[in-house]
Coordinates of C-alpha atoms and ligand atoms in Angstrom, one line a residue:
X1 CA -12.2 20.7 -12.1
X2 CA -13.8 18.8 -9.5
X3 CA -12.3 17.2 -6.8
X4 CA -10.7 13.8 -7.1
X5 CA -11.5 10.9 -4.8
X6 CA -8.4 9.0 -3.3
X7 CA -9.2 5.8 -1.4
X8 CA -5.5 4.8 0.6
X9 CA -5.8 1.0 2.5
X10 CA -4.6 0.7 5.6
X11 CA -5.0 4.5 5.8
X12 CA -3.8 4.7 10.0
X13 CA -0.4 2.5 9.5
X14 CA 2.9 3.7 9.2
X15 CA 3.2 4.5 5.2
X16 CA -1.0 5.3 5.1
X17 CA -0.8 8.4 7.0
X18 CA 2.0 10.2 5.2
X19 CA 0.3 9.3 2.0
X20 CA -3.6 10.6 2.9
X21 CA -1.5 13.5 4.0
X22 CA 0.3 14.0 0.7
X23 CA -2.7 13.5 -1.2
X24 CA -4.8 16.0 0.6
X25 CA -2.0 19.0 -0.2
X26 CA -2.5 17.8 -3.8
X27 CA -6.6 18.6 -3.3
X28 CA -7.3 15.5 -3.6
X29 CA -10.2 14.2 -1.2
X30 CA -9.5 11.1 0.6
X31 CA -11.2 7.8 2.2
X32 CA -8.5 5.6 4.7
X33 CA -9.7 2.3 5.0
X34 CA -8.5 0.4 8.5
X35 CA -9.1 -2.9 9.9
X36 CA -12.5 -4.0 11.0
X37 CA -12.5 -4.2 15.0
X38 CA -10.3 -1.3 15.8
X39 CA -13.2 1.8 15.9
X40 CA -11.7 3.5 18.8
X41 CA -8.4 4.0 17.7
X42 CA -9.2 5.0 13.9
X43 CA -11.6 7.4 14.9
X44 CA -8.8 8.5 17.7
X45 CA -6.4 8.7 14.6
X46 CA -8.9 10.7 12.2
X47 CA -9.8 13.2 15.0
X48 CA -5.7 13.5 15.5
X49 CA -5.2 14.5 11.6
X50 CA -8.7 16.8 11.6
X51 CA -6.5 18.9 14.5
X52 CA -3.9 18.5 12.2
X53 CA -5.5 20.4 9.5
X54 CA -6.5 16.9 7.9
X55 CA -9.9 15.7 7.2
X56 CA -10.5 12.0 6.3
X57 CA -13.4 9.7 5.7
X58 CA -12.4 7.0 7.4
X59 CA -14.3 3.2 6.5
X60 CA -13.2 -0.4 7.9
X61 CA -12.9 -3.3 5.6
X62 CA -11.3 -6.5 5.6
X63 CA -8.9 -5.8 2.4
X64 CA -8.5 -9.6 2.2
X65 CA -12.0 -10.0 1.7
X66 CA -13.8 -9.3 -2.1
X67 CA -17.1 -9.2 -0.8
X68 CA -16.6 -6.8 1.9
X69 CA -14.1 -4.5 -0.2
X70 CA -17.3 -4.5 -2.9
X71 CA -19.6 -3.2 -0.4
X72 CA -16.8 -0.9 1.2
X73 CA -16.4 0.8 -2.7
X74 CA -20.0 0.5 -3.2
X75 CA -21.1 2.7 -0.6
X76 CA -18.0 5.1 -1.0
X77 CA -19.3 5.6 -4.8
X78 CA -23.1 6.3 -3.3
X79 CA -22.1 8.6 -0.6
X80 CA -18.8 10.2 -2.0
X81 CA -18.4 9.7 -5.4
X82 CA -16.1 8.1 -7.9
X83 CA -13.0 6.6 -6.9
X84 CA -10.3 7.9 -9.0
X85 CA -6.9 7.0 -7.0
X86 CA -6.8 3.4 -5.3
X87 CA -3.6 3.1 -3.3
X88 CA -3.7 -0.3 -2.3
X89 CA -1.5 0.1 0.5
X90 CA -2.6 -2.0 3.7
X91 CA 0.0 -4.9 4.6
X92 CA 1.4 -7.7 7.0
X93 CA 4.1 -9.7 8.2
X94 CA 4.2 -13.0 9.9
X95 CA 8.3 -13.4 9.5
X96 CA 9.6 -17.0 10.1
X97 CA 11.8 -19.1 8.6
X98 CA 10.9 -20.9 5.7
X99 CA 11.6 -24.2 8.4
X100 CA 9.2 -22.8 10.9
X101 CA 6.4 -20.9 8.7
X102 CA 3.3 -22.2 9.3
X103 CA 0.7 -22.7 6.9
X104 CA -1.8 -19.8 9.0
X105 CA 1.7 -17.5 8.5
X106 CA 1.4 -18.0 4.7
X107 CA -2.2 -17.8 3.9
X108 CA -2.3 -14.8 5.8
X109 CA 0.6 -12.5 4.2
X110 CA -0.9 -14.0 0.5
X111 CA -4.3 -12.7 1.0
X112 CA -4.0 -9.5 3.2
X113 CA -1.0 -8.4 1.1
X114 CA -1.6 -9.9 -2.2
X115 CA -5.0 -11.0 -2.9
X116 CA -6.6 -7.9 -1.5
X117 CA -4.7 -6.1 -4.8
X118 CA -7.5 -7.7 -6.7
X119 CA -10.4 -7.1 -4.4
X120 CA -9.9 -3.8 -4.3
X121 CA -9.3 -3.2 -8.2
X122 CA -11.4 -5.0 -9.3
X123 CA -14.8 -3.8 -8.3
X124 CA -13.4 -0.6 -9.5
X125 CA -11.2 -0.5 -12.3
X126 CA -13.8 -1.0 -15.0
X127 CA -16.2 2.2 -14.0
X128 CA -12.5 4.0 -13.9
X129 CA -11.9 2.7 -17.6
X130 CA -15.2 3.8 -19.1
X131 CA -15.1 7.7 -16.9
X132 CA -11.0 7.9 -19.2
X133 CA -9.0 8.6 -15.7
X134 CA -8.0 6.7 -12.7
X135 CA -4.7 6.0 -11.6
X136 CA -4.1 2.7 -9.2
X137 CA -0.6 2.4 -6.7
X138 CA 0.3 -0.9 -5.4
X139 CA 2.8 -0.6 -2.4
X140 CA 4.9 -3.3 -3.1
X141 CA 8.5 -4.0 -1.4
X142 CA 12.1 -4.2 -1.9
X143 CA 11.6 -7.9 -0.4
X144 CA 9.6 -8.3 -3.4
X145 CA 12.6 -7.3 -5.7
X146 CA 15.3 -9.4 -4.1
X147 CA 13.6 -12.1 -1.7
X148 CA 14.5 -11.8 2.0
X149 CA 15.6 -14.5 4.9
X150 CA 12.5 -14.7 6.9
X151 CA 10.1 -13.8 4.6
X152 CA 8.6 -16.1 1.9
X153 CA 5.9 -15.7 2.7
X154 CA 6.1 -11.5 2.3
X155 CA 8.7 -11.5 -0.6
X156 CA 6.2 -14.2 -2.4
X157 CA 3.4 -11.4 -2.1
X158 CA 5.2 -8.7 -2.8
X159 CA 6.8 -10.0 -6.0
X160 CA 3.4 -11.0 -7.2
X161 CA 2.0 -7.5 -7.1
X162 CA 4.2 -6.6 -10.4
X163 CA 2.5 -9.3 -12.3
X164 CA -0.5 -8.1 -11.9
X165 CA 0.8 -4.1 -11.8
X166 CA 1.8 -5.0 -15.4
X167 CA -0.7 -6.9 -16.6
X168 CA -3.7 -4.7 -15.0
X169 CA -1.3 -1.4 -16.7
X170 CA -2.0 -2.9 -20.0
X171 CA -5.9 -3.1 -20.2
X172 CA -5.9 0.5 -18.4
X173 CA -3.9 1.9 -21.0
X174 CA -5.9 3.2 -24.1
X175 CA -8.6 4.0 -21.5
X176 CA -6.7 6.5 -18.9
X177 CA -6.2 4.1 -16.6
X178 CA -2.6 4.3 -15.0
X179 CA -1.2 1.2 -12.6
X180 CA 2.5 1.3 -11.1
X181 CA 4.1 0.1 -7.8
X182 CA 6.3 1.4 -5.5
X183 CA 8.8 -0.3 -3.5
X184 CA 9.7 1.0 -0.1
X185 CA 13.1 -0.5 1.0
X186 CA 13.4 -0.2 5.3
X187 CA 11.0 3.0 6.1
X188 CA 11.0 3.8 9.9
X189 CA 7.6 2.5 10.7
X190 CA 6.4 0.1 13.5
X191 CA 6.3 -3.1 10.9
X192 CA 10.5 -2.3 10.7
X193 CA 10.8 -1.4 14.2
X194 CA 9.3 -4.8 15.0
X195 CA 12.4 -6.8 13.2
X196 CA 15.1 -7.9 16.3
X197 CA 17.5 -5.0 17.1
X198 CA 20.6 -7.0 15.6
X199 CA 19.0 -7.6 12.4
X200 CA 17.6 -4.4 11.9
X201 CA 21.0 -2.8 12.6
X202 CA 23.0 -5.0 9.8
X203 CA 20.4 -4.5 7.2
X204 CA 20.6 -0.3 7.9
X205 CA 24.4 -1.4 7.7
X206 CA 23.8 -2.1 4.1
X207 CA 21.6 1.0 2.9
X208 CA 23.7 3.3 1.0
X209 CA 21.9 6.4 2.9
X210 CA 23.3 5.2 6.0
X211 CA 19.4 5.6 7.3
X212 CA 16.2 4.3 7.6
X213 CA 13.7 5.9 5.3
X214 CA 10.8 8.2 6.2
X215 CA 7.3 7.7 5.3
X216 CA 7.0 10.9 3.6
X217 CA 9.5 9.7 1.0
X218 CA 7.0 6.9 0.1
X219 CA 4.0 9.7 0.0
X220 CA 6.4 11.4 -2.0
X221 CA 6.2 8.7 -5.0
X222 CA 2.4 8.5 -4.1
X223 CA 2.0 12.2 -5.3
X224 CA 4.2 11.6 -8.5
X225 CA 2.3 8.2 -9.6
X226 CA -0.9 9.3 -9.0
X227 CA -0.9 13.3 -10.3
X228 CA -2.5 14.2 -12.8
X229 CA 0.5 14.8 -15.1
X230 CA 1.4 11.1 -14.7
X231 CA -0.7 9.9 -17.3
X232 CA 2.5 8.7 -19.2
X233 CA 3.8 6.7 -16.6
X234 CA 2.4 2.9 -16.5
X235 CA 3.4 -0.7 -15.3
X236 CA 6.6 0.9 -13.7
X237 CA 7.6 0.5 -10.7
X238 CA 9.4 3.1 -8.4
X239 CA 11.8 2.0 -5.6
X240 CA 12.8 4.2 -2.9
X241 CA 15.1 2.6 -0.6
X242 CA 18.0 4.0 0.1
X243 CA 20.0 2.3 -2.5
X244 CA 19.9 -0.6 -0.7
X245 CA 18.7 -2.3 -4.1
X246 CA 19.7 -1.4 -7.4
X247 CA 16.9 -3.3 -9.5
Ligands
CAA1 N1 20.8 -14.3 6.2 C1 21.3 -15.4 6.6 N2 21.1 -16.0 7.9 C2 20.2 -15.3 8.7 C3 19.6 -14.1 8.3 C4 19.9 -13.6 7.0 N3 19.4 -12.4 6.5 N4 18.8 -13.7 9.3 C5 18.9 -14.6 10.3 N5 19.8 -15.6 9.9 C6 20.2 -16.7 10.7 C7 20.8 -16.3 12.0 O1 22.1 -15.9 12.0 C8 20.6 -17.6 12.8 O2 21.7 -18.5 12.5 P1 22.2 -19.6 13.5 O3 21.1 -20.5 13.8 O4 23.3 -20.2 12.7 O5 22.7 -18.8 14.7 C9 19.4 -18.2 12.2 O6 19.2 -17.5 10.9 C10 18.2 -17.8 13.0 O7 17.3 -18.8 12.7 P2 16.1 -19.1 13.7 O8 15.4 -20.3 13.1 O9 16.4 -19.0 15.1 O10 15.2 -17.8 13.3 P3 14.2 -17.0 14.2 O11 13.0 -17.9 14.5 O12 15.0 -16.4 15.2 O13 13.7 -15.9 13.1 C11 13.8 -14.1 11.6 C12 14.5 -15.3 12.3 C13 12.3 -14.1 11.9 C14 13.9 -14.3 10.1 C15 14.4 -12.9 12.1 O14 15.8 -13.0 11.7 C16 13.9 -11.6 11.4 O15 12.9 -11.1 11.9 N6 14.5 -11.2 10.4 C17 14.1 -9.9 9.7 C18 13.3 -10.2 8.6 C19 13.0 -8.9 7.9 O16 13.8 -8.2 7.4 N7 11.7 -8.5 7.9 C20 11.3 -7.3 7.3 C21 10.2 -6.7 8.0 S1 9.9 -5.0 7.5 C22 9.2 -5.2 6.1 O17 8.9 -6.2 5.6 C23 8.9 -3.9 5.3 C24 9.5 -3.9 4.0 O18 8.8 -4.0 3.0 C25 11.0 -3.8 3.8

């Protein structure tokens, strides 16, 4: 069989590299996108996981831009070949209250976490659809599930990814097509480590595990949704987090 093509966003953050990891021990090949503007350290970060024993084609793109992630997936298709697996991945947060959130703070969570869900599908999903495979991940959030203080902004983005998880899951259906999300509650990762110490200790006060998670337990879901034996499994949603949320 020949090898599939896994594109992860926001490849060099703290989920992104335990899930190109994972997918390259399932022999999958993969592409990690990063943010435009930060060449040194990306190609720092690939040459780190080659001497790791991990070799990925790295590309920047602007996920909250369609025209740019068009291109992007265009010239991945030329030079690599077909997408298969889309892990839409790459997110922010601009945490304020709702009383202090400014406009800039909301646009920017909406279209880098929410908006690029679409611009990266959508240039995609149809050539998945007519080739009968492809399986699509959105990394969605426990903040999604049950709102949190501090993030309307985030949680509003979040929950809209299982709209469109669901509703994207039913044209891919009859045609191979599989779309789920996963839901990472509090993962050790610098986007947590950046919440104030005090917080961060009450809400790890609340996770039944007593712990943080670790990345590999998201990459762990990754693997599951997007294997090849999965094909049954569509519009769900997997949380991992500890407990913390029972949804
Ligand atoms: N519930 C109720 N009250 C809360 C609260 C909560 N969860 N968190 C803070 N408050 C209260 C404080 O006790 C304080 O009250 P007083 O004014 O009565 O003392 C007040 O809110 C603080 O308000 P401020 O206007 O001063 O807020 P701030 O400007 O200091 O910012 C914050 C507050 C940015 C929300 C900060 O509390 C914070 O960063 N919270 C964490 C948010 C969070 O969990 N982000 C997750 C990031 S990781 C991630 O998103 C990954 C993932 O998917 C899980």
């Amino acid at each position: 069989m020949t090898q599939r093509i896994a594109i992860v966003t926001g490849a060099n953050g703290g989920l992104g590299e335990s899930m190109c990891k994972a997918l390259i021990g399932q022999g999958r090949k993969v592409i990690g996108t990063y943010v435009p503007g930060h060449d040194a350290a990306a190609t720092s970060w690939q040459e780190k996981m080659k001497q790791q024993g991990f070799d990925i084609i790295i590309k920047a793109v602007d996920v909250s831009d369609y025209d740019a992630c068009k291109r992007m997936l265009e010239e991945v298709e030329s030079s690599e070949g077909s997408v298969d697996i889309l892990v839409n991945n790459a997110g922010i947060t601009r945490d304020a209250p709702l009383k202090k959130m400014q406009p800039d703070q909301w646009q920017a969570v909406i279209q880098t976490n929410l908006n690029s869900m679409f611009n990266m599908s959508q240039p995609i999903f149809e050539a998945m659809c007519s080739r009968g495979w492809g399986r699509i991940v959105n990394i969605s959030s426990l903040n999604g599930q049950k709102g949190q203080f501090g993030q309307a902004n985030y949680s509003a983005a979040k929950a809209g990814i299982y709209g469109f998880t669901k509703a994207i899951a039913q044209e891919g259906a009859k045609k191979g097509v599989t779309v789920n999300s996963i839901s990472p509650g509090y993962i050790d990762t610098p986007m947590v480590r950046k919440v104030p110490e005090n917080v961060l200790n009450s809400i790890v006060a609340g996770i039944p595990v007593g712990r943080l998670g670790q990345p590999e337990e998201i990459a762990r879901a990754v693997v599951f949704l997007t294997a090849d034996e999965a094909g049954f499994i569509t519009g769900s949603n997997v949380s991992v987090n500890g407990g913390q949320y029972m949804a």
